[in-house]
PDB file of C-alpha atoms in Angstrom:
ATOM      1  CA  MET A 174       0.154  -5.741  12.924  1.00 95.00           C
ATOM      2  CA  LEU A 175       1.430  -7.055   9.595  1.00 98.00           C
ATOM      3  CA  LYS A 176       4.888  -5.596   8.926  1.00 98.00           C
ATOM      4  CA  LEU A 177       5.575  -5.006   5.249  1.00 98.00           C
ATOM      5  CA  GLY A 178       8.604  -4.037   3.197  1.00 98.00           C
ATOM      6  CA  ILE A 179       8.623  -2.150  -0.089  1.00 98.00           C
ATOM      7  CA  THR A 180      11.276  -1.637  -2.750  1.00 95.00           C
ATOM      8  CA  GLY A 181      11.674   1.313  -5.057  1.00 83.00           C
ATOM      9  CA  MET A 182      11.921   2.437  -7.696  1.00 88.00           C
ATOM     10  CA  SER A 183      12.200   1.979 -11.457  1.00 90.00           C
ATOM     11  CA  PRO A 184      11.963   4.914 -13.896  1.00 87.00           C
ATOM     12  CA  GLY A 185       8.438   6.213 -14.406  1.00 86.00           C
ATOM     13  CA  ASN A 186       6.878   3.982 -11.743  1.00 90.00           C
ATOM     14  CA  ALA A 187       5.550   5.813  -8.676  1.00 93.00           C
ATOM     15  CA  HIS A 188       4.082   2.728  -6.993  1.00 96.00           C
ATOM     16  CA  PRO A 189       6.522   2.821  -4.037  1.00 96.00           C
ATOM     17  CA  TYR A 190       5.073   6.218  -3.119  1.00 97.00           C
ATOM     18  CA  SER A 191       1.406   5.621  -3.873  1.00 97.00           C
ATOM     19  CA  TRP A 192       1.186   2.103  -2.468  1.00 98.00           C
ATOM     20  CA  SER A 193       3.024   3.038   0.722  1.00 98.00           C
ATOM     21  CA  ALA A 194       0.655   5.988   1.161  1.00 98.00           C
ATOM     22  CA  ILE A 195      -2.395   3.786   0.629  1.00 98.00           C
ATOM     23  CA  ILE A 196      -1.183   1.299   3.245  1.00 98.00           C
ATOM     24  CA  ASN A 197       0.272   3.698   5.837  1.00 98.00           C
ATOM     25  CA  GLY A 198      -2.465   6.296   5.511  1.00 98.00           C
ATOM     26  CA  TYR A 199      -0.171   9.282   5.063  1.00 98.00           C
ATOM     27  CA  PHE A 200       1.449  11.164   2.194  1.00 98.00           C
ATOM     28  CA  ASP A 201       3.372  14.364   1.570  1.00 98.00           C
ATOM     29  CA  ALA A 202       1.762  15.809  -1.569  1.00 97.00           C
ATOM     30  CA  GLU A 203       4.463  18.456  -1.996  1.00 97.00           C
ATOM     31  CA  GLU A 204       7.235  15.851  -2.127  1.00 97.00           C
ATOM     32  CA  ILE A 205       5.307  13.640  -4.547  1.00 97.00           C
ATOM     33  CA  CYS A 206       4.814  16.623  -6.857  1.00 97.00           C
ATOM     34  CA  ARG A 207       8.471  17.605  -6.493  1.00 96.00           C
ATOM     35  CA  ILE A 208       9.651  14.240  -7.824  1.00 93.00           C
ATOM     36  CA  GLY A 209       7.329  14.548 -10.808  1.00 95.00           C
ATOM     37  CA  TYR A 210       4.044  12.748  -9.998  1.00 96.00           C
ATOM     38  CA  PRO A 211       1.324  15.372  -9.444  1.00 97.00           C
ATOM     39  CA  ALA A 212      -1.397  12.976 -10.656  1.00 95.00           C
ATOM     40  CA  VAL A 213      -0.494  10.602  -7.802  1.00 97.00           C
ATOM     41  CA  ALA A 214      -0.785  13.408  -5.273  1.00 97.00           C
ATOM     42  CA  GLN A 215      -4.151  14.363  -6.747  1.00 97.00           C
ATOM     43  CA  TYR A 216      -5.737  10.922  -6.471  1.00 97.00           C
ATOM     44  CA  LEU A 217      -4.339  10.407  -2.983  1.00 98.00           C
ATOM     45  CA  GLU A 218      -5.766  13.768  -1.923  1.00 98.00           C
ATOM     46  CA  ALA A 219      -9.142  12.948  -3.487  1.00 97.00           C
ATOM     47  CA  ASN A 220      -9.278   9.653  -1.553  1.00 98.00           C
ATOM     48  CA  LYS A 221      -7.579  10.678   1.693  1.00 96.00           C
ATOM     49  CA  ASN A 222     -10.610   9.641   3.760  1.00 97.00           C
ATOM     50  CA  THR A 223     -10.058   5.975   2.832  1.00 97.00           C
ATOM     51  CA  LEU A 224      -6.256   5.891   3.102  1.00 98.00           C
ATOM     52  CA  GLY A 225      -4.750   3.307   5.456  1.00 98.00           C
ATOM     53  CA  ILE A 226      -5.053  -0.476   5.625  1.00 98.00           C
ATOM     54  CA  PRO A 227      -6.063  -1.777   9.090  1.00 96.00           C
ATOM     55  CA  ASP A 228      -3.448  -3.818  10.975  1.00 97.00           C
ATOM     56  CA  ALA A 229      -0.823  -3.428   8.237  1.00 98.00           C
ATOM     57  CA  LYS A 230       2.079  -1.020   7.850  1.00 98.00           C
ATOM     58  CA  ILE A 231       5.052  -0.513   5.546  1.00 98.00           C
ATOM     59  CA  THR A 232       7.896  -0.511   8.055  1.00 98.00           C
ATOM     60  CA  GLN A 233      10.933  -1.002   5.791  1.00 98.00           C
ATOM     61  CA  VAL A 234      11.945   0.553   2.486  1.00 98.00           C
ATOM     62  CA  TRP A 235      14.899  -0.042   0.171  1.00 98.00           C
ATOM     63  CA  ALA A 236      15.834   1.603  -3.114  1.00 96.00           C
ATOM     64  CA  GLN A 237      18.877   1.400  -5.359  1.00 92.00           C
ATOM     65  CA  ASP A 238      19.568   5.013  -4.363  1.00 92.00           C
ATOM     66  CA  GLU A 239      19.412   5.777  -0.631  1.00 94.00           C
ATOM     67  CA  GLU A 240      18.173   9.302  -1.362  1.00 95.00           C
ATOM     68  CA  ILE A 241      15.142   7.836  -3.149  1.00 95.00           C
ATOM     69  CA  ALA A 242      14.501   5.463  -0.246  1.00 97.00           C
ATOM     70  CA  ARG A 243      14.648   8.341   2.242  1.00 97.00           C
ATOM     71  CA  SER A 244      12.241  10.354   0.103  1.00 97.00           C
ATOM     72  CA  ILE A 245       9.751   7.455   0.042  1.00 97.00           C
ATOM     73  CA  ALA A 246      10.164   6.980   3.807  1.00 98.00           C
ATOM     74  CA  HIS A 247       9.613  10.666   4.550  1.00 97.00           C
ATOM     75  CA  THR A 248       6.674  10.958   2.168  1.00 97.00           C
ATOM     76  CA  THR A 249       4.734   7.990   3.577  1.00 98.00           C
ATOM     77  CA  GLN A 250       5.994   7.707   7.179  1.00 98.00           C
ATOM     78  CA  ILE A 251       8.096   4.554   6.855  1.00 98.00           C
ATOM     79  CA  ASP A 252      10.272   4.064   9.939  1.00 97.00           C
ATOM     80  CA  ASN A 253      13.273   2.232   8.521  1.00 98.00           C
ATOM     81  CA  VAL A 254      15.458   2.756   5.443  1.00 98.00           C
ATOM     82  CA  CYS A 255      17.472  -0.345   4.522  1.00 98.00           C
ATOM     83  CA  ARG A 256      20.939  -0.053   3.022  1.00 96.00           C
ATOM     84  CA  ASN A 257      20.697  -3.508   1.448  1.00 96.00           C
ATOM     85  CA  ILE A 258      17.578  -5.202   0.131  1.00 97.00           C
ATOM     86  CA  GLU A 259      18.367  -8.304   2.241  1.00 97.00           C
ATOM     87  CA  ASP A 260      18.205  -6.206   5.427  1.00 97.00           C
ATOM     88  CA  MET A 261      14.410  -6.545   5.316  1.00 98.00           C
ATOM     89  CA  ILE A 262      14.625 -10.288   5.910  1.00 98.00           C
ATOM     90  CA  GLY A 263      13.668 -11.060   9.494  1.00 97.00           C
ATOM     91  CA  GLN A 264      12.061  -7.639   9.864  1.00 98.00           C
ATOM     92  CA  VAL A 265       8.952  -8.022   7.712  1.00 98.00           C
ATOM     93  CA  ASP A 266       6.106 -10.475   7.179  1.00 98.00           C
ATOM     94  CA  ALA A 267       5.810  -9.808   3.435  1.00 98.00           C
ATOM     95  CA  VAL A 268       7.316  -7.636   0.700  1.00 98.00           C
ATOM     96  CA  PHE A 269       6.124  -5.519  -2.212  1.00 98.00           C
ATOM     97  CA  LEU A 270       8.646  -5.611  -5.063  1.00 98.00           C
ATOM     98  CA  SER A 271       7.187  -2.450  -6.533  1.00 95.00           C
ATOM     99  CA  ARG A 272       9.321  -2.118  -9.659  1.00 93.00           C
ATOM    100  CA  ASP A 273       8.246  -2.801 -13.227  1.00 93.00           C
ATOM    101  CA  ASP A 274      11.726  -3.552 -14.619  1.00 95.00           C
ATOM    102  CA  ALA A 275      11.091  -7.241 -15.215  1.00 97.00           C
ATOM    103  CA  GLU A 276      14.719  -7.985 -16.095  1.00 97.00           C
ATOM    104  CA  ASN A 277      15.661  -7.359 -12.431  1.00 96.00           C
ATOM    105  CA  HIS A 278      12.794  -9.220 -10.781  1.00 98.00           C
ATOM    106  CA  VAL A 279      14.463 -12.604 -10.289  1.00 98.00           C
ATOM    107  CA  ALA A 280      17.589 -11.142  -8.670  1.00 97.00           C
ATOM    108  CA  MET A 281      15.592  -8.860  -6.361  1.00 97.00           C
ATOM    109  CA  ALA A 282      12.910 -11.387  -5.451  1.00 98.00           C
ATOM    110  CA  LYS A 283      15.207 -14.372  -4.878  1.00 98.00           C
ATOM    111  CA  PRO A 284      16.435 -13.429  -1.366  1.00 98.00           C
ATOM    112  CA  PHE A 285      12.844 -13.179  -0.139  1.00 98.00           C
ATOM    113  CA  ILE A 286      11.675 -16.303  -1.952  1.00 98.00           C
ATOM    114  CA  ASP A 287      14.622 -18.254  -0.524  1.00 98.00           C
ATOM    115  CA  ALA A 288      13.718 -16.966   2.950  1.00 98.00           C
ATOM    116  CA  GLY A 289      10.069 -18.001   2.534  1.00 98.00           C
ATOM    117  CA  ILE A 290       8.771 -14.431   2.726  1.00 98.00           C
ATOM    118  CA  PRO A 291       5.530 -13.811   0.782  1.00 98.00           C
ATOM    119  CA  ILE A 292       6.106 -11.387  -2.080  1.00 98.00           C
ATOM    120  CA  PHE A 293       4.037  -9.291  -4.456  1.00 98.00           C
ATOM    121  CA  ILE A 294       5.918  -8.578  -7.690  1.00 98.00           C
ATOM    122  CA  ASP A 295       4.867  -5.614  -9.784  1.00 97.00           C
ATOM    123  CA  LYS A 296       3.776  -6.246 -13.352  1.00 96.00           C
ATOM    124  CA  PRO A 297       5.043  -7.795 -15.518  1.00 97.00           C
ATOM    125  CA  ILE A 298       6.635 -10.471 -13.355  1.00 98.00           C
ATOM    126  CA  ALA A 299       8.837 -11.639 -16.260  1.00 98.00           C
ATOM    127  CA  LEU A 300       9.522 -11.104 -19.938  1.00 98.00           C
ATOM    128  CA  THR A 301      11.457 -14.301 -20.662  1.00 98.00           C
ATOM    129  CA  HIS A 302      10.507 -17.962 -20.448  1.00 98.00           C
ATOM    130  CA  GLU A 303      13.498 -18.604 -18.189  1.00 98.00           C
ATOM    131  CA  ASP A 304      12.475 -16.011 -15.581  1.00 98.00           C
ATOM    132  CA  LEU A 305       8.836 -17.079 -15.696  1.00 98.00           C
ATOM    133  CA  GLU A 306       9.826 -20.702 -15.156  1.00 98.00           C
ATOM    134  CA  TYR A 307      11.896 -19.683 -12.109  1.00 98.00           C
ATOM    135  CA  PHE A 308       8.849 -18.090 -10.474  1.00 98.00           C
ATOM    136  CA  ALA A 309       6.556 -20.941 -11.516  1.00 98.00           C
ATOM    137  CA  ALA A 310       8.929 -23.463  -9.912  1.00 98.00           C
ATOM    138  CA  ALA A 311       9.101 -21.425  -6.709  1.00 98.00           C
ATOM    139  CA  ASN A 312       5.308 -21.244  -6.618  1.00 98.00           C
ATOM    140  CA  ALA A 313       5.071 -25.009  -7.156  1.00 98.00           C
ATOM    141  CA  ASP A 314       7.480 -25.386  -4.225  1.00 98.00           C
ATOM    142  CA  GLY A 315       4.961 -23.646  -1.975  1.00 98.00           C
ATOM    143  CA  LYS A 316       6.322 -20.081  -2.000  1.00 98.00           C
ATOM    144  CA  LEU A 317       3.676 -17.368  -1.834  1.00 98.00           C
ATOM    145  CA  ILE A 318       4.177 -15.288  -4.976  1.00 98.00           C
ATOM    146  CA  MET A 319       1.528 -12.946  -6.314  1.00 98.00           C
ATOM    147  CA  SER A 320       1.840 -10.736  -9.380  1.00 98.00           C
ATOM    148  CA  CYS A 321      -0.654  -8.891 -11.546  1.00 97.00           C
ATOM    149  CA  SER A 322      -1.701  -5.539 -12.887  1.00 97.00           C
ATOM    150  CA  SER A 323      -4.085  -3.716 -10.580  1.00 97.00           C
ATOM    151  CA  MET A 324      -6.343  -3.280 -13.604  1.00 98.00           C
ATOM    152  CA  ARG A 325      -7.565  -6.789 -12.805  1.00 98.00           C
ATOM    153  CA  TYR A 326      -9.476  -5.143  -9.931  1.00 98.00           C
ATOM    154  CA  ALA A 327     -10.697  -2.036 -11.781  1.00 98.00           C
ATOM    155  CA  ASN A 328     -14.254  -1.136 -10.796  1.00 97.00           C
ATOM    156  CA  GLU A 329     -15.027  -0.217 -14.389  1.00 97.00           C
ATOM    157  CA  CYS A 330     -14.237  -3.783 -15.492  1.00 97.00           C
ATOM    158  CA  MET A 331     -16.212  -5.348 -12.673  1.00 96.00           C
ATOM    159  CA  VAL A 332     -19.307  -3.452 -13.820  1.00 96.00           C
ATOM    160  CA  ILE A 333     -18.977  -5.099 -17.247  1.00 96.00           C
ATOM    161  CA  LYS A 334     -18.463  -8.493 -15.626  1.00 96.00           C
ATOM    162  CA  GLN A 335     -21.602  -8.199 -13.504  1.00 95.00           C
ATOM    163  CA  GLU A 336     -23.617  -7.203 -16.594  1.00 94.00           C
ATOM    164  CA  SER A 337     -22.108  -9.830 -18.900  1.00 92.00           C
ATOM    165  CA  ALA A 338     -25.135 -12.134 -18.744  1.00 92.00           C
ATOM    166  CA  SER A 339     -27.291  -9.487 -20.431  1.00 95.00           C
ATOM    167  CA  MET A 340     -24.881  -9.353 -23.388  1.00 96.00           C
ATOM    168  CA  GLY A 341     -25.308 -13.009 -24.247  1.00 96.00           C
ATOM    169  CA  GLU A 342     -22.409 -15.004 -25.618  1.00 97.00           C
ATOM    170  CA  ILE A 343     -19.244 -12.859 -25.668  1.00 97.00           C
ATOM    171  CA  LEU A 344     -17.626 -12.957 -29.104  1.00 98.00           C
ATOM    172  CA  LEU A 345     -15.197 -10.054 -29.354  1.00 98.00           C
ATOM    173  CA  VAL A 346     -13.127  -7.795 -27.098  1.00 98.00           C
ATOM    174  CA  MET A 347     -11.243  -4.697 -28.213  1.00 98.00           C
ATOM    175  CA  ALA A 348      -8.780  -3.035 -25.823  1.00 98.00           C
ATOM    176  CA  VAL A 349      -6.855   0.196 -26.303  1.00 98.00           C
ATOM    177  CA  GLY A 350      -4.059   1.716 -24.223  1.00 97.00           C
ATOM    178  CA  LYS A 351      -1.104   4.055 -24.314  1.00 95.00           C
ATOM    179  CA  LYS A 352       2.621   3.205 -24.055  1.00 94.00           C
ATOM    180  CA  ASP A 353       4.500  -0.001 -24.752  1.00 93.00           C
ATOM    181  CA  TRP A 354       3.437  -3.638 -24.956  1.00 96.00           C
ATOM    182  CA  ASN A 355       5.940  -5.060 -22.455  1.00 95.00           C
ATOM    183  CA  LYS A 356       5.006  -2.861 -19.490  1.00 93.00           C
ATOM    184  CA  TYR A 357       1.464  -1.799 -20.339  1.00 95.00           C
ATOM    185  CA  GLY A 358       0.033  -4.642 -22.402  1.00 97.00           C
ATOM    186  CA  VAL A 359      -0.256  -6.554 -19.146  1.00 97.00           C
ATOM    187  CA  HIS A 360      -2.740  -3.953 -17.866  1.00 97.00           C
ATOM    188  CA  LEU A 361      -5.188  -4.625 -20.659  1.00 98.00           C
ATOM    189  CA  LEU A 362      -4.586  -8.376 -20.620  1.00 98.00           C
ATOM    190  CA  GLU A 363      -5.407  -8.510 -16.895  1.00 98.00           C
ATOM    191  CA  ALA A 364      -8.533  -6.415 -17.369  1.00 98.00           C
ATOM    192  CA  VAL A 365      -9.830  -8.551 -20.234  1.00 98.00           C
ATOM    193  CA  SER A 366      -8.888 -11.808 -18.521  1.00 98.00           C
ATOM    194  CA  ALA A 367     -10.733 -10.781 -15.339  1.00 97.00           C
ATOM    195  CA  ILE A 368     -13.868  -9.784 -17.260  1.00 97.00           C
ATOM    196  CA  LEU A 369     -13.897 -13.155 -19.076  1.00 97.00           C
ATOM    197  CA  ASP A 370     -13.180 -15.236 -15.910  1.00 97.00           C
ATOM    198  CA  ASP A 371      -9.599 -16.015 -16.899  1.00 98.00           C
ATOM    199  CA  PRO A 372      -9.961 -18.357 -19.874  1.00 98.00           C
ATOM    200  CA  ALA A 373      -6.743 -19.887 -21.178  1.00 98.00           C
ATOM    201  CA  PRO A 374      -5.286 -18.003 -24.163  1.00 98.00           C
ATOM    202  CA  VAL A 375      -4.714 -20.374 -27.083  1.00 98.00           C
ATOM    203  CA  THR A 376      -2.905 -18.352 -29.762  1.00 98.00           C
ATOM    204  CA  VAL A 377      -1.325 -14.915 -30.126  1.00 98.00           C
ATOM    205  CA  ARG A 378      -0.230 -12.857 -33.139  1.00 98.00           C
ATOM    206  CA  HIS A 379       1.509  -9.482 -33.157  1.00 98.00           C
ATOM    207  CA  ILE A 380       0.282  -7.804 -36.330  1.00 96.00           C
ATOM    208  CA  GLY A 381       1.558  -4.285 -35.608  1.00 97.00           C
ATOM    209  CA  GLU A 382       4.998  -2.817 -35.026  1.00 95.00           C
ATOM    210  CA  SER A 383       7.091  -1.686 -32.084  1.00 92.00           C
ATOM    211  CA  GLY A 384       5.521   1.432 -30.591  1.00 94.00           C
ATOM    212  CA  LYS A 385       2.295   0.707 -32.459  1.00 97.00           C
ATOM    213  CA  ASP A 386       1.530  -2.701 -31.011  1.00 98.00           C
ATOM    214  CA  ILE A 387      -1.514  -4.568 -32.317  1.00 98.00           C
ATOM    215  CA  VAL A 388      -1.889  -8.002 -30.749  1.00 98.00           C
ATOM    216  CA  TYR A 389      -4.546 -10.555 -31.650  1.00 98.00           C
ATOM    217  CA  VAL A 390      -5.403 -13.224 -29.047  1.00 98.00           C
ATOM    218  CA  THR A 391      -7.804 -16.171 -29.170  1.00 98.00           C
ATOM    219  CA  PHE A 392      -9.076 -17.801 -25.986  1.00 98.00           C
ATOM    220  CA  GLU A 393     -10.176 -21.353 -25.264  1.00 98.00           C
ATOM    221  CA  ASN A 394     -13.813 -20.238 -24.923  1.00 96.00           C
ATOM    222  CA  GLY A 395     -13.808 -18.911 -28.491  1.00 97.00           C
ATOM    223  CA  VAL A 396     -13.550 -15.234 -27.614  1.00 98.00           C
ATOM    224  CA  GLN A 397     -11.299 -13.212 -29.903  1.00 98.00           C
ATOM    225  CA  ALA A 398      -9.533 -10.129 -28.563  1.00 98.00           C
ATOM    226  CA  VAL A 399      -7.497  -7.375 -30.173  1.00 98.00           C
ATOM    227  CA  PHE A 400      -5.140  -5.228 -28.080  1.00 98.00           C
ATOM    228  CA  HIS A 401      -3.812  -1.875 -29.281  1.00 98.00           C
ATOM    229  CA  LEU A 402      -0.886  -0.216 -27.427  1.00 97.00           C
ATOM    230  CA  PHE A 403       0.293   2.994 -29.089  1.00 97.00           C
ATOM    231  CA  MET A 404       3.048   5.151 -27.588  1.00 95.00           C
ATOM    232  CA  ASP A 405       1.821   8.446 -29.040  1.00 92.00           C
ATOM    233  CA  ILE A 406      -1.937   8.398 -28.517  1.00 94.00           C
ATOM    234  CA  SER A 407      -3.755  10.357 -25.821  1.00 91.00           C
ATOM    235  CA  PRO A 408      -3.524   8.596 -22.430  1.00 87.00           C
ATOM    236  CA  THR A 409      -6.311   6.057 -22.193  1.00 91.00           C
ATOM    237  CA  PHE A 410      -7.206   2.531 -21.137  1.00 97.00           C
ATOM    238  CA  GLN A 411     -10.442   1.309 -22.643  1.00 97.00           C
ATOM    239  CA  VAL A 412     -11.980  -2.144 -23.004  1.00 98.00           C
ATOM    240  CA  SER A 413     -15.020  -2.815 -25.203  1.00 98.00           C
ATOM    241  CA  VAL A 414     -16.826  -6.152 -24.921  1.00 98.00           C
ATOM    242  CA  PHE A 415     -19.251  -7.318 -27.616  1.00 98.00           C
ATOM    243  CA  GLY A 416     -21.831 -10.084 -27.202  1.00 98.00           C
ATOM    244  CA  ARG A 417     -24.694 -11.444 -29.286  1.00 97.00           C
ATOM    245  CA  ASN A 418     -27.245  -9.312 -27.414  1.00 97.00           C
ATOM    246  CA  GLY A 419     -25.341  -6.211 -26.388  1.00 97.00           C
ATOM    247  CA  TRP A 420     -22.031  -4.526 -25.664  1.00 97.00           C
ATOM    248  CA  ARG A 421     -20.322  -2.525 -22.903  1.00 97.00           C
ATOM    249  CA  MET A 422     -17.261  -0.297 -22.711  1.00 97.00           C
ATOM    250  CA  ALA A 423     -15.017   0.306 -19.698  1.00 97.00           C
ATOM    251  CA  ASP A 424     -13.147   3.623 -19.643  1.00 97.00           C
ATOM    252  CA  ILE A 425     -10.660   2.814 -16.890  1.00 97.00           C
ATOM    253  CA  LYS A 426      -9.665   5.864 -14.840  1.00 95.00           C
ATOM    254  CA  ASN A 427      -9.933   5.083 -11.115  1.00 96.00           C
ATOM    255  CA  SER A 428      -6.327   4.130 -10.367  1.00 95.00           C
ATOM    256  CA  TYR A 429      -6.663   4.612  -6.621  1.00 97.00           C
ATOM    257  CA  SER A 430      -9.522   2.149  -6.232  1.00 97.00           C
ATOM    258  CA  MET A 431      -7.843  -0.634  -8.198  1.00 98.00           C
ATOM    259  CA  PHE A 432      -4.513  -0.118  -6.427  1.00 98.00           C
ATOM    260  CA  ARG A 433      -6.195  -0.328  -3.027  1.00 98.00           C
ATOM    261  CA  ASP A 434      -8.149  -3.467  -3.915  1.00 98.00           C
ATOM    262  CA  ASN A 435      -4.979  -5.100  -5.285  1.00 98.00           C
ATOM    263  CA  ILE A 436      -3.079  -4.313  -2.081  1.00 98.00           C
ATOM    264  CA  ILE A 437      -5.929  -5.682   0.028  1.00 98.00           C
ATOM    265  CA  GLU A 438      -5.972  -8.914  -1.988  1.00 98.00           C
ATOM    266  CA  PHE A 439      -2.252  -9.445  -1.394  1.00 98.00           C
ATOM    267  CA  ILE A 440      -2.568  -8.727   2.327  1.00 98.00           C
ATOM    268  CA  ARG A 441      -5.492 -11.166   2.528  1.00 98.00           C
ATOM    269  CA  SER A 442      -3.313 -13.713   0.727  1.00 98.00           C
ATOM    270  CA  VAL A 443      -0.509 -13.259   3.260  1.00 98.00           C
ATOM    271  CA  ARG A 444      -2.928 -13.760   6.131  1.00 98.00           C
ATOM    272  CA  ASP A 445      -4.451 -16.826   4.427  1.00 97.00           C
ATOM    273  CA  GLY A 446      -0.996 -18.250   3.654  1.00 97.00           C
ATOM    274  CA  LYS A 447      -1.928 -18.706  -0.017  1.00 97.00           C
ATOM    275  CA  SER A 448      -2.255 -16.357  -2.979  1.00 98.00           C
ATOM    276  CA  ARG A 449      -5.865 -15.514  -3.775  1.00 97.00           C
ATOM    277  CA  LEU A 450      -4.810 -15.146  -7.413  1.00 98.00           C
ATOM    278  CA  PRO A 451      -3.680 -18.510  -8.807  1.00 98.00           C
ATOM    279  CA  PHE A 452      -0.179 -18.312 -10.262  1.00 98.00           C
ATOM    280  CA  LYS A 453      -1.469 -20.219 -13.289  1.00 98.00           C
ATOM    281  CA  THR A 454      -3.510 -17.137 -14.220  1.00 98.00           C
ATOM    282  CA  THR A 455      -0.446 -14.889 -14.025  1.00 98.00           C
ATOM    283  CA  GLU A 456       1.566 -17.419 -16.024  1.00 98.00           C
ATOM    284  CA  GLN A 457      -1.066 -17.485 -18.804  1.00 98.00           C
ATOM    285  CA  ILE A 458      -0.987 -13.708 -19.159  1.00 98.00           C
ATOM    286  CA  ILE A 459       2.809 -13.463 -19.196  1.00 98.00           C
ATOM    287  CA  ARG A 460       2.991 -16.182 -21.869  1.00 98.00           C
ATOM    288  CA  VAL A 461       0.799 -13.964 -24.062  1.00 98.00           C
ATOM    289  CA  ILE A 462       3.210 -11.042 -23.605  1.00 98.00           C
ATOM    290  CA  ILE A 463       6.226 -13.206 -24.425  1.00 98.00           C
ATOM    291  CA  GLY A 464       4.424 -14.919 -27.291  1.00 98.00           C
ATOM    292  CA  ALA A 465       3.474 -11.592 -28.857  1.00 98.00           C
ATOM    293  CA  ASN A 466       7.106 -10.487 -28.751  1.00 98.00           C
ATOM    294  CA  GLU A 467       8.144 -13.718 -30.451  1.00 98.00           C
ATOM    295  CA  SER A 468       5.430 -13.234 -33.072  1.00 98.00           C
ATOM    296  CA  LEU A 469       6.676  -9.709 -33.822  1.00 98.00           C
ATOM    297  CA  LYS A 470      10.193 -11.060 -34.360  1.00 97.00           C
ATOM    298  CA  HIS A 471       8.777 -13.578 -36.849  1.00 97.00           C
ATOM    299  CA  ASP A 472       6.736 -11.111 -38.947  1.00 96.00           C
ATOM    300  CA  GLY A 473       3.409 -11.730 -37.254  1.00 97.00           C
ATOM    301  CA  LYS A 474       3.542 -15.513 -37.094  1.00 97.00           C
ATOM    302  CA  LYS A 475       0.744 -17.105 -35.071  1.00 98.00           C
ATOM    303  CA  MET A 476       2.171 -18.518 -31.838  1.00 98.00           C
ATOM    304  CA  ASN A 477       0.535 -21.410 -30.020  1.00 97.00           C
ATOM    305  CA  LEU A 478       0.325 -20.942 -26.245  1.00 97.00           C
ATOM    306  CA  ILE A 479      -0.937 -24.356 -25.140  1.00 86.00           C
TER     307      ILE A 479
END
């Protein structure tokens, strides 16, 4: 049995609840609704027949507020609530750092990285060059670090990927999502990158404004992509891919499926002793996020990424 730890939680991010439920195979829908996430309870209920990951269990939970940790533990049948994040060390085989506040990721991940404990870090892993370089150095030193948006594993995107040959040469991608660039741009970047087989991004320009983010990216294979993240539009994540001979659109809605596949990929990585997602891929995507922010500060200047 693989013993796993999980940390929680940052504002607006219910992953400690949903991911623990997916792994442990149990959830308290009433409690999840009480804390303000009825949509999570709904997709867990709809998929309850496939809940639970064989030979793996979240056994330890920590949160910055013990009341939150106890709620997560009760809701998903986690046996142990840790008073300090370091208390997990020696008790678990791997850890999910399931918070999307990137500014805290280095401090929270460091104890586990120093102890050689494999870690999955919620997206985005970093928002500064300094933090990204810390994780890159740890990865180069042999530490097992995995980080991505689960949208990389969205079924809707995989359908486009398997049909890409019929579209001919891919020339243009347009991606649209709700909320902010720093936390949600990574979703669309992961989805597009996965569809295109992770080409290196070459340049990035932010040609919008804060809250109405429009980011233009060119890739080494010649594909051009435009990402739109608007705070006030109707909730959506859509990716349209255009080739010489045809086009496809992914309307990404199945959160449960992509979360489960992401979790499985990390657990397989832990068992293999090596991340199944190369850190270089994560690094490329985060450099786009950082580069777009730098471009916005410089009035839409084109930023070179390689």
